[in-house]
Tab-separated table of C-alpha atoms in Angstrom:
chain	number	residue	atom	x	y	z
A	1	UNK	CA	30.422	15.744	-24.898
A	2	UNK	CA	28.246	18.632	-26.589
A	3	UNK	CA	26.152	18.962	-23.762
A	4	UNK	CA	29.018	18.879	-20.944
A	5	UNK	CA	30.584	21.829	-23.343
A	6	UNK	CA	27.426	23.480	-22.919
A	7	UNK	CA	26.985	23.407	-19.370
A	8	UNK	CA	30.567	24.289	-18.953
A	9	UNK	CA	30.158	27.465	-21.322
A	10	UNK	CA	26.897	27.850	-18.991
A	11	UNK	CA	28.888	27.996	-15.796
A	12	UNK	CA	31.378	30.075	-17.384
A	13	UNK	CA	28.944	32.883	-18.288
A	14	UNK	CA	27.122	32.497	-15.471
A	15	UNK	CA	30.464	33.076	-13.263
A	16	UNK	CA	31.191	36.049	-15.360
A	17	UNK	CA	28.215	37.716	-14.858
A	18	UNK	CA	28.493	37.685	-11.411
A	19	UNK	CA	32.047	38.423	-11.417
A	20	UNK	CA	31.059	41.428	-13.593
A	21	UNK	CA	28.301	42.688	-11.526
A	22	UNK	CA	30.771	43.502	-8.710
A	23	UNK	CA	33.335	45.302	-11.470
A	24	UNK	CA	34.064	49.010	-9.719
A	25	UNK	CA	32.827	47.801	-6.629
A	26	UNK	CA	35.839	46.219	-5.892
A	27	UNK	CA	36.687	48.096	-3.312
A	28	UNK	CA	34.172	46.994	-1.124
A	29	UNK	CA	36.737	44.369	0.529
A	30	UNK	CA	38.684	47.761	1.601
A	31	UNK	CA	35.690	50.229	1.928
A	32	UNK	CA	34.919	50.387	5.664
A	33	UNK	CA	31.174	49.222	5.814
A	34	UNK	CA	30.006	52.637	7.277
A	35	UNK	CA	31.382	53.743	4.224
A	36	UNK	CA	29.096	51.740	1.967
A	37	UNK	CA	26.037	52.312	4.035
A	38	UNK	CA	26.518	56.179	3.797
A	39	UNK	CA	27.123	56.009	-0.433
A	40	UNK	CA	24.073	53.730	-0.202
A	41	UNK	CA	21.862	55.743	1.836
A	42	UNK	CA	23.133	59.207	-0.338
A	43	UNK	CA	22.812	57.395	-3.455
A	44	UNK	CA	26.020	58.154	-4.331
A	45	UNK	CA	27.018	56.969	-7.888
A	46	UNK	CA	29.931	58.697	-8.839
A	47	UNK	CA	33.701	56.891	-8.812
A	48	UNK	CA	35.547	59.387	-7.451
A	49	UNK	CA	33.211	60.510	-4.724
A	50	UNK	CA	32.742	56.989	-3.409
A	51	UNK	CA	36.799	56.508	-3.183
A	52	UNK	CA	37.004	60.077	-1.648
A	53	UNK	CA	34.256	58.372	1.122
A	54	UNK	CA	35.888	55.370	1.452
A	55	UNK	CA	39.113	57.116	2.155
A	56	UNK	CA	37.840	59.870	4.556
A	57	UNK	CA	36.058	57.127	6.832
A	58	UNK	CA	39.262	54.760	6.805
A	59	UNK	CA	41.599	57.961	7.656
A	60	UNK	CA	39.376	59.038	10.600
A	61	UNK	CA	39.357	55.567	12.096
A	62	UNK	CA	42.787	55.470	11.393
A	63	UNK	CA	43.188	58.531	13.684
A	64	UNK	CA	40.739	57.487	16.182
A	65	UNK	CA	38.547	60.973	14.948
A	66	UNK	CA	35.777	58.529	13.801
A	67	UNK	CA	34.309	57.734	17.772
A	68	UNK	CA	35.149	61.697	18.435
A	69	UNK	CA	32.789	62.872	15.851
A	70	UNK	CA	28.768	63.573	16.256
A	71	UNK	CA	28.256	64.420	12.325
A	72	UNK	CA	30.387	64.629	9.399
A	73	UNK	CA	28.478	66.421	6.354
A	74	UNK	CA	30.497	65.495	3.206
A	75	UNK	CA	27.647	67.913	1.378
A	76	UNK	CA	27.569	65.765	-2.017
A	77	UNK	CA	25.317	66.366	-4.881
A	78	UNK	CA	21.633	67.845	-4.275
A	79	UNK	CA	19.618	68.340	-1.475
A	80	UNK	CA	19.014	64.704	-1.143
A	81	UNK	CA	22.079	63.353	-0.866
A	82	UNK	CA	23.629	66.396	0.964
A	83	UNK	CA	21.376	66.206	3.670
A	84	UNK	CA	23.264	62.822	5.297
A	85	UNK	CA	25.380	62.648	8.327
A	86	UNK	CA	27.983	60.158	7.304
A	87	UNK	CA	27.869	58.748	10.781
A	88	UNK	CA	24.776	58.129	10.651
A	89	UNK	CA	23.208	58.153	7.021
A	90	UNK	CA	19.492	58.296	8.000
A	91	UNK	CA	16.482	60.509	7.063
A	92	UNK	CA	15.797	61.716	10.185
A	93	UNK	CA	15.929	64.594	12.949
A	94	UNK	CA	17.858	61.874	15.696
A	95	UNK	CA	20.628	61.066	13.025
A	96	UNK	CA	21.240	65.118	12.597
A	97	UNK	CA	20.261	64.612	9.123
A	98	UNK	CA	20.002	67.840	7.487
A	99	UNK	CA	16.730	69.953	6.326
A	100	UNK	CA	17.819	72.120	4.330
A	101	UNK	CA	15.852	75.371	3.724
A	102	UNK	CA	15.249	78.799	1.711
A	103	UNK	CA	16.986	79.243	-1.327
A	104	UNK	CA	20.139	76.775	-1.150
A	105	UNK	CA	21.804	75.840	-4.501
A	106	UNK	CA	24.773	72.587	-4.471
A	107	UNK	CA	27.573	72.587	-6.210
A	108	UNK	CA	30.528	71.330	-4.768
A	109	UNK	CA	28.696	71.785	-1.807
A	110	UNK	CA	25.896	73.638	-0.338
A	111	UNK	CA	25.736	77.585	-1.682
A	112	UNK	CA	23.723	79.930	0.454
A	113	UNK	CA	22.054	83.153	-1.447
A	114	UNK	CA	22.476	85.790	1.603
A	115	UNK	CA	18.533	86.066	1.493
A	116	UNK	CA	17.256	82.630	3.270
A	117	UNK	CA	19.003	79.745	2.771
A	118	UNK	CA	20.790	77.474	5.033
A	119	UNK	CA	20.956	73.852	6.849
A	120	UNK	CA	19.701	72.359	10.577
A	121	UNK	CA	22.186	70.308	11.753
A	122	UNK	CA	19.206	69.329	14.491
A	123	UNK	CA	21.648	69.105	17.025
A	124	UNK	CA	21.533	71.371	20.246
A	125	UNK	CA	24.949	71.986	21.834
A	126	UNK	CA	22.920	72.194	25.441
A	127	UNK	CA	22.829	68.597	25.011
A	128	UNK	CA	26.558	68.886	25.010
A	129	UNK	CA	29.446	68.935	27.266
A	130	UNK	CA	30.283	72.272	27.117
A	131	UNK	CA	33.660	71.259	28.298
A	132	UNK	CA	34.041	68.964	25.334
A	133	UNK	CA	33.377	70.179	22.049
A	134	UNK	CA	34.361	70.849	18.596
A	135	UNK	CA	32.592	71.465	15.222
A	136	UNK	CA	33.996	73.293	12.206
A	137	UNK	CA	33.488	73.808	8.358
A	138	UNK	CA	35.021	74.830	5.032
A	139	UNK	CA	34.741	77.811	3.120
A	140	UNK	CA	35.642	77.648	-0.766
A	141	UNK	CA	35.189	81.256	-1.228
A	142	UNK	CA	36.689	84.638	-0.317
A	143	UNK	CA	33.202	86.331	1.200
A	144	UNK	CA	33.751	89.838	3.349
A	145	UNK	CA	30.004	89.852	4.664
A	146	UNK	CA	28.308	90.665	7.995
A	147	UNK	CA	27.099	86.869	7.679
A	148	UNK	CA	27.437	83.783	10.649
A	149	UNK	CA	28.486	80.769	8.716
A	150	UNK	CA	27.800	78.691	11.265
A	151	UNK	CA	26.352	78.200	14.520
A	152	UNK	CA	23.716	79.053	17.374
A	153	UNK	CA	23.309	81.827	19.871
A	154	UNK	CA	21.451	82.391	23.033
A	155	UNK	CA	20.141	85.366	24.644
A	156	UNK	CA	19.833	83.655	27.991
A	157	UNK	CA	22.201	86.141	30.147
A	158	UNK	CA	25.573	85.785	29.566
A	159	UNK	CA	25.457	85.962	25.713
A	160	UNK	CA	26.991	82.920	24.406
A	161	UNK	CA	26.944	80.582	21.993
A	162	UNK	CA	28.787	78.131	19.495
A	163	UNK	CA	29.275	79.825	16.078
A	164	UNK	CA	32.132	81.002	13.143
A	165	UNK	CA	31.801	84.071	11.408
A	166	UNK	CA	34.727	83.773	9.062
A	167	UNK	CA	34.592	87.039	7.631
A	168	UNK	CA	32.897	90.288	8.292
A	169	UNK	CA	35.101	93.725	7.854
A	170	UNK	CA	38.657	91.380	7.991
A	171	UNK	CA	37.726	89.856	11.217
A	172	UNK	CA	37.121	86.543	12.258
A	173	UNK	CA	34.773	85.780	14.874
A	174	UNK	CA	34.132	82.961	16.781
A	175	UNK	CA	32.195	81.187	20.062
A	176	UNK	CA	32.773	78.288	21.521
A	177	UNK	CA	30.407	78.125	24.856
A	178	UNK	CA	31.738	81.282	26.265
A	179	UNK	CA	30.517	84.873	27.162
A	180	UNK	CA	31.962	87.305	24.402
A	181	UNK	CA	33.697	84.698	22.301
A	182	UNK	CA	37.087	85.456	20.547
A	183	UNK	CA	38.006	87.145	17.032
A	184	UNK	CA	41.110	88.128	15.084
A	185	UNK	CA	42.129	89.549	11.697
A	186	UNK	CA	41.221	87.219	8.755
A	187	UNK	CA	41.715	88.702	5.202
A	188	UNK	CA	40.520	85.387	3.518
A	189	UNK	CA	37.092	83.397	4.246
A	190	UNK	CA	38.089	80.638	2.423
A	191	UNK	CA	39.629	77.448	4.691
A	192	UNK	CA	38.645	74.726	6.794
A	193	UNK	CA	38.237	75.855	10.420
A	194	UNK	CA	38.622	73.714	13.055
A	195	UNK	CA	36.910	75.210	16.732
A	196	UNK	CA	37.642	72.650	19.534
A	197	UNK	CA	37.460	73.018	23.659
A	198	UNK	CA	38.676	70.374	25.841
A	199	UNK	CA	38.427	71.963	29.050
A	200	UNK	CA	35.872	74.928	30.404
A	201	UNK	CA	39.297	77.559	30.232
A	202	UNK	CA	40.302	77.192	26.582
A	203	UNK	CA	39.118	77.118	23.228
A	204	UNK	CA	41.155	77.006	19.975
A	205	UNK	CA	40.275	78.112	15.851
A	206	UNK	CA	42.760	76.466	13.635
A	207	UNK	CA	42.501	77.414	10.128
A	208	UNK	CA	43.563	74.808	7.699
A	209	UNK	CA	45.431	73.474	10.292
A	210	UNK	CA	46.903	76.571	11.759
A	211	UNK	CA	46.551	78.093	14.593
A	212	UNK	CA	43.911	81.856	14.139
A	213	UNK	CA	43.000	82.340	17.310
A	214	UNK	CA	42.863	81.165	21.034
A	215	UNK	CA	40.453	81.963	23.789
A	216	UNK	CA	40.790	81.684	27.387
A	217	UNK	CA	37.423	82.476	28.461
A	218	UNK	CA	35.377	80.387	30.376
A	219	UNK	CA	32.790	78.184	29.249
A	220	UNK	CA	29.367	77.472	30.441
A	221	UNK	CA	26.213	75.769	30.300
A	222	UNK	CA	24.139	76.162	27.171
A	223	UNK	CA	20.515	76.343	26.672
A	224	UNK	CA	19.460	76.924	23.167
A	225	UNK	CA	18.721	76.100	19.966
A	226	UNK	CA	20.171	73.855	17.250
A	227	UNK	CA	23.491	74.725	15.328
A	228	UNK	CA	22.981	75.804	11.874
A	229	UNK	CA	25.330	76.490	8.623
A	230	UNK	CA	24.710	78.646	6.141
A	231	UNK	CA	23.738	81.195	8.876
A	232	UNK	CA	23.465	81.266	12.875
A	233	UNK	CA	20.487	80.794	14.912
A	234	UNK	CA	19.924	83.823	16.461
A	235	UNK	CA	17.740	83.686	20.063
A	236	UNK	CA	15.510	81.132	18.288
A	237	UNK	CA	15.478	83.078	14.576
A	238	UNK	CA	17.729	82.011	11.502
A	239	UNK	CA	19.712	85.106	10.761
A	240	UNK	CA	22.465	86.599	9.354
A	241	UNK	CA	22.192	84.121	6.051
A	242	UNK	CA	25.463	83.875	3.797
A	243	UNK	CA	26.333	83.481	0.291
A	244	UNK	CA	29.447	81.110	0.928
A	245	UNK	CA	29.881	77.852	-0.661
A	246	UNK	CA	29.850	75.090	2.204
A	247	UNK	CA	32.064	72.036	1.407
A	248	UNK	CA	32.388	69.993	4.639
A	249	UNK	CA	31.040	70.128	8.055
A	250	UNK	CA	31.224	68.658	11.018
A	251	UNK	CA	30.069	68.232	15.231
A	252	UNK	CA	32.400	66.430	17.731
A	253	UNK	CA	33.164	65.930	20.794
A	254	UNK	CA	36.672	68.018	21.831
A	255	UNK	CA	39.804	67.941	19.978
A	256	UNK	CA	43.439	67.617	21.223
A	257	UNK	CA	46.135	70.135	19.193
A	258	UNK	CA	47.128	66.448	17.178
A	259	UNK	CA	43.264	65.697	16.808
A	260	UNK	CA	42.698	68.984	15.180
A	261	UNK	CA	45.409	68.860	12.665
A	262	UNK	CA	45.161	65.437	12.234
A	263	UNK	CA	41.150	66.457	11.214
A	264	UNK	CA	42.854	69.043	8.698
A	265	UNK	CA	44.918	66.649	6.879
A	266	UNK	CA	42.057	64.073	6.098
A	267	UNK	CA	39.554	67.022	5.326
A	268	UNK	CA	42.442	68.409	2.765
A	269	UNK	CA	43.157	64.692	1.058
A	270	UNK	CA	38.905	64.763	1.169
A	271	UNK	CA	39.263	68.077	-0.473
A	272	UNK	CA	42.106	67.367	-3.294
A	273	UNK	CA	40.302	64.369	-4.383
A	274	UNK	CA	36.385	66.071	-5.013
A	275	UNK	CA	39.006	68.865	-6.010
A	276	UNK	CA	36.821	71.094	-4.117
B	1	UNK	CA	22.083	116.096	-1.687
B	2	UNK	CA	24.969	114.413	-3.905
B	3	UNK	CA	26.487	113.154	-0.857
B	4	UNK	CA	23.095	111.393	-0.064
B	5	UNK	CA	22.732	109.944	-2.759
B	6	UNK	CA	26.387	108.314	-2.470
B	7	UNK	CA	25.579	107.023	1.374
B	8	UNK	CA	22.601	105.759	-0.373
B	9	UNK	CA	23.754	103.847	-2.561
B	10	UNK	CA	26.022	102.347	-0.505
B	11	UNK	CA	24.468	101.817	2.361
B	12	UNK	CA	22.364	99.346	-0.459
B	13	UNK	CA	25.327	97.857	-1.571
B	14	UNK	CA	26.346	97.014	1.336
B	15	UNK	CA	22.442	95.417	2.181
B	16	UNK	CA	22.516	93.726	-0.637
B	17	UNK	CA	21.208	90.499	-0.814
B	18	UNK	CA	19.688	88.572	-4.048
B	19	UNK	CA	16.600	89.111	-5.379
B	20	UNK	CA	13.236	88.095	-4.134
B	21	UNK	CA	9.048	88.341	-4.584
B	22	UNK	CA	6.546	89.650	-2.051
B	23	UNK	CA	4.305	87.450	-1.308
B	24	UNK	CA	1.199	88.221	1.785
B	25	UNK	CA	1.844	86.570	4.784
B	26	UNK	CA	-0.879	84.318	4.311
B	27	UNK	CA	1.125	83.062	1.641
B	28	UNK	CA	4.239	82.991	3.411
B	29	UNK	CA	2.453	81.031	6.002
B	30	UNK	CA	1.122	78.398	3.693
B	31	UNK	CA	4.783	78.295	2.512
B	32	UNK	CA	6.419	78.005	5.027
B	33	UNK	CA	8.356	74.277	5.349
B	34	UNK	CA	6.803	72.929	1.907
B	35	UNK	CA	9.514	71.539	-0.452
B	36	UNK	CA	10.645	73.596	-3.480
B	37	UNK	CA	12.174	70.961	-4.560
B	38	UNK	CA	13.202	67.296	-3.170
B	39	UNK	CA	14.748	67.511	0.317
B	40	UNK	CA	14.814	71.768	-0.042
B	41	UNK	CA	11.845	73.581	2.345
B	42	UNK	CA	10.777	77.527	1.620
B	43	UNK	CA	11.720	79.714	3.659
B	44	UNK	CA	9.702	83.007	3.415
B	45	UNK	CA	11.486	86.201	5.190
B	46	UNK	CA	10.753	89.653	6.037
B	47	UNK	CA	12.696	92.300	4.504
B	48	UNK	CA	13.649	95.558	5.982
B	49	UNK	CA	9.696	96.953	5.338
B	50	UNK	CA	8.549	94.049	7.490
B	51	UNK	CA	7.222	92.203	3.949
B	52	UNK	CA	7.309	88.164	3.474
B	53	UNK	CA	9.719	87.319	0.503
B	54	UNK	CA	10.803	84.183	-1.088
B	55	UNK	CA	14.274	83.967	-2.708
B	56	UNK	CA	14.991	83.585	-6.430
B	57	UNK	CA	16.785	81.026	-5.936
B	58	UNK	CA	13.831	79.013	-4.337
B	59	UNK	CA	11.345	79.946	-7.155
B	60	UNK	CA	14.200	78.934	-9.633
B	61	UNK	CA	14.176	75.578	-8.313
B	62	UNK	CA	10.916	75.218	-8.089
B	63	UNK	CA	9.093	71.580	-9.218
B	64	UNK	CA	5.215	71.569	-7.785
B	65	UNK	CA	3.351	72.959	-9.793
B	66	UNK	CA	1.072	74.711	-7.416
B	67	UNK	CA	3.653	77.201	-6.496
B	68	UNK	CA	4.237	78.052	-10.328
B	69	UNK	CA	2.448	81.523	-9.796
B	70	UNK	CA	5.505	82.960	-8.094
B	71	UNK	CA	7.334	82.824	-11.255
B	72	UNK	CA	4.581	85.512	-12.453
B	73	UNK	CA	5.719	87.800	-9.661
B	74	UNK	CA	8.082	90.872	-9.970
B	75	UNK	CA	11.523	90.635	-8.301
B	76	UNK	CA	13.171	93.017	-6.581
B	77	UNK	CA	16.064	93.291	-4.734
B	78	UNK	CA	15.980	92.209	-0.997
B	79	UNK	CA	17.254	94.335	1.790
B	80	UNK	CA	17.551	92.520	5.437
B	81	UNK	CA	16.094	93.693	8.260
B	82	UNK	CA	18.114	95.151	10.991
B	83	UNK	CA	18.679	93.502	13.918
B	84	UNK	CA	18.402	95.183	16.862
B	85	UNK	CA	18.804	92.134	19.598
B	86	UNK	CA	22.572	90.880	18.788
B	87	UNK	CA	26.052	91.567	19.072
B	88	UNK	CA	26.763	90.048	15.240
């Protein structure tokens, strides 16, 4: 009778334990599994930042954005675990991990220092359809600076490219495949912008789900180098390096007008949770 | 003279970037794509006198000891070069 109370107390512990070593992780019934594999691969630790995750992947396949998207940069903690595409967490150039260089700090992001720092996405847009594009980031602070926040430009005649410039002078530029690009007033830098083409004869900015500008230039075929953030890649030469604070980037495939606000909601709930 | 001074200083202001060291381009070159710290490559630049710097904020973050030395060096106060080639 002793020794059946033993075993039974045994069993009992035993179950606990187990039970126990799964305690917090119990959302990993409801935590997509791409999820899991990116807070594994980033060595992600924190609560709230793997909920934030979990949510952000659910919400895009939710809104069918997950299949649209190329790379989605959450930009959590260092260097290390900033560097990961969330749709494909993997050290490497093929996954457009990020290498980040110069003199980068994170918090709440990545935080360029206007001398040298910023991120390869290692992914060329003249791999792209230049029909069929979108990428986009947010800003958390109010920078007036003759800076490229994002992006890549060519020399190859006509001068094009795929960049933002949120703020330099009040004006916000922008490029998405076309000769000349479009700008517009912008008194703020901060915001998530949001530059999607779905055809060759227009390209939309929305800014935090608004619409700042609209371009009806054609695009065309791109041969270049990779997009960066933190700066723009300038006929093969990182320049034009900000001091912004980068909290979320991303590379996709074109955006419908629902898409693109759609994309602005989840990045916001994303947002409000890190409390970014 | 006054009213140099003033365009000066602004035109500074306005350049203004962070701080940096000057390091010879050998330097640079040995540098260039080693990690200051985990997952974080440096990334010498020229300034506006055509001179290789490294950022502060790279020597600040520094962990390999090899590269200690360019916490011995002076800062000063980086001004970009100016670009000639783009639209920006």
């Amino acid at each position: 009778m002793v020794r059946l109370l033993i075993i039974s107390l045994f069993c009992i512990s035993v179950c606990y334990g187990q039970g126990n070593r799964f305690a917090g992780f119990g959302y990993k019934n409801t935590c997509p599994a791409e999820a899991l594999l990116f807070i594994d691969s980033a060595g992600i630790t924190n609560q709230t930042e793997k909920d934030a995750i979990c949510t952000l992947v659910k919400q895009l396949k939710d809104s069918a954005l997950w299949t649209k998207m190329y790379a989605v940069y959450p930009l959590l903690g260092n260097a290390s675990s900033a560097k990961f595409n969330l749709k494909s967490p993997y050290s490497r150039d093929t996954s457009y991990c990020l290498t980040f260089y110069g003199g980068l700090t994170f918090s709440n992001g990545m935080v360029g220092n206007g001398t040298n720092g910023y991120a390869n996405t290692h992914y060329n847009p003249s791999t792209t359809n230049y029909a069929d594009f979108s990428f986009g980031l947010y800003l958390g602070l109010n920078k007036d600076e003759v800076v490229a926040d994002m992006g890549t430009i060519t020399a190859a005649s006509p001068t094009r490219g795929y960049y933002i410039q949120a703020r330099t002078s009040n004006v916000f530029y922008m490029d998405a495949g076309e000769p000349g690009g479009a700008s517009t007033t912008n008194t703020d830098s901060r915001g998530f912008y949001c530059v999607y083409r779905t055809s060759t004869t227009f390209a939309k900015t929305l800014k935090d789900g608004s619409l700042l500008v609209a371009s009806a230039v054609t695009s065309v075929a791109y041969t270049g180098t990779n997009i960066l953030i933190g700066c723009r890649d300038n006929f093969g030469t990182p320049a034009y390096f900000g001091s912004n604070n980068t909290g979320f980037a991303f590379l996709g495939k074109g955006l419908t007008d629902v898409e693109a606000v759609a994309l602005n909601s989840i990045f916001q709930a994303f947002k409000t949770t890190l409390g970014r | 003279m006054r009213k140099l001074a003033i365009i000066l200083l602004f035109v500074s202001f306005i350049s203004y970037a962070g701080q940096v060291v000057v390091i010879s381009k050998t330097r640079a070159t040995k540098l260039k794509g080693k990690e200051t710290t985990d997952d974080l490559l440096f990334n010498p630049v020229l300034d506006s006198l055509g001179r290789w710097c490294v950022s502060k904020e790279e020597i600040d973050q520094l962990t390999d000891s090899a590269y200690l030395y360019l916490k011995t060096l002076p800062l000063i106060e980086f001004i970009p070069p100016k670009d000639t080639t783009s639209k920006l």
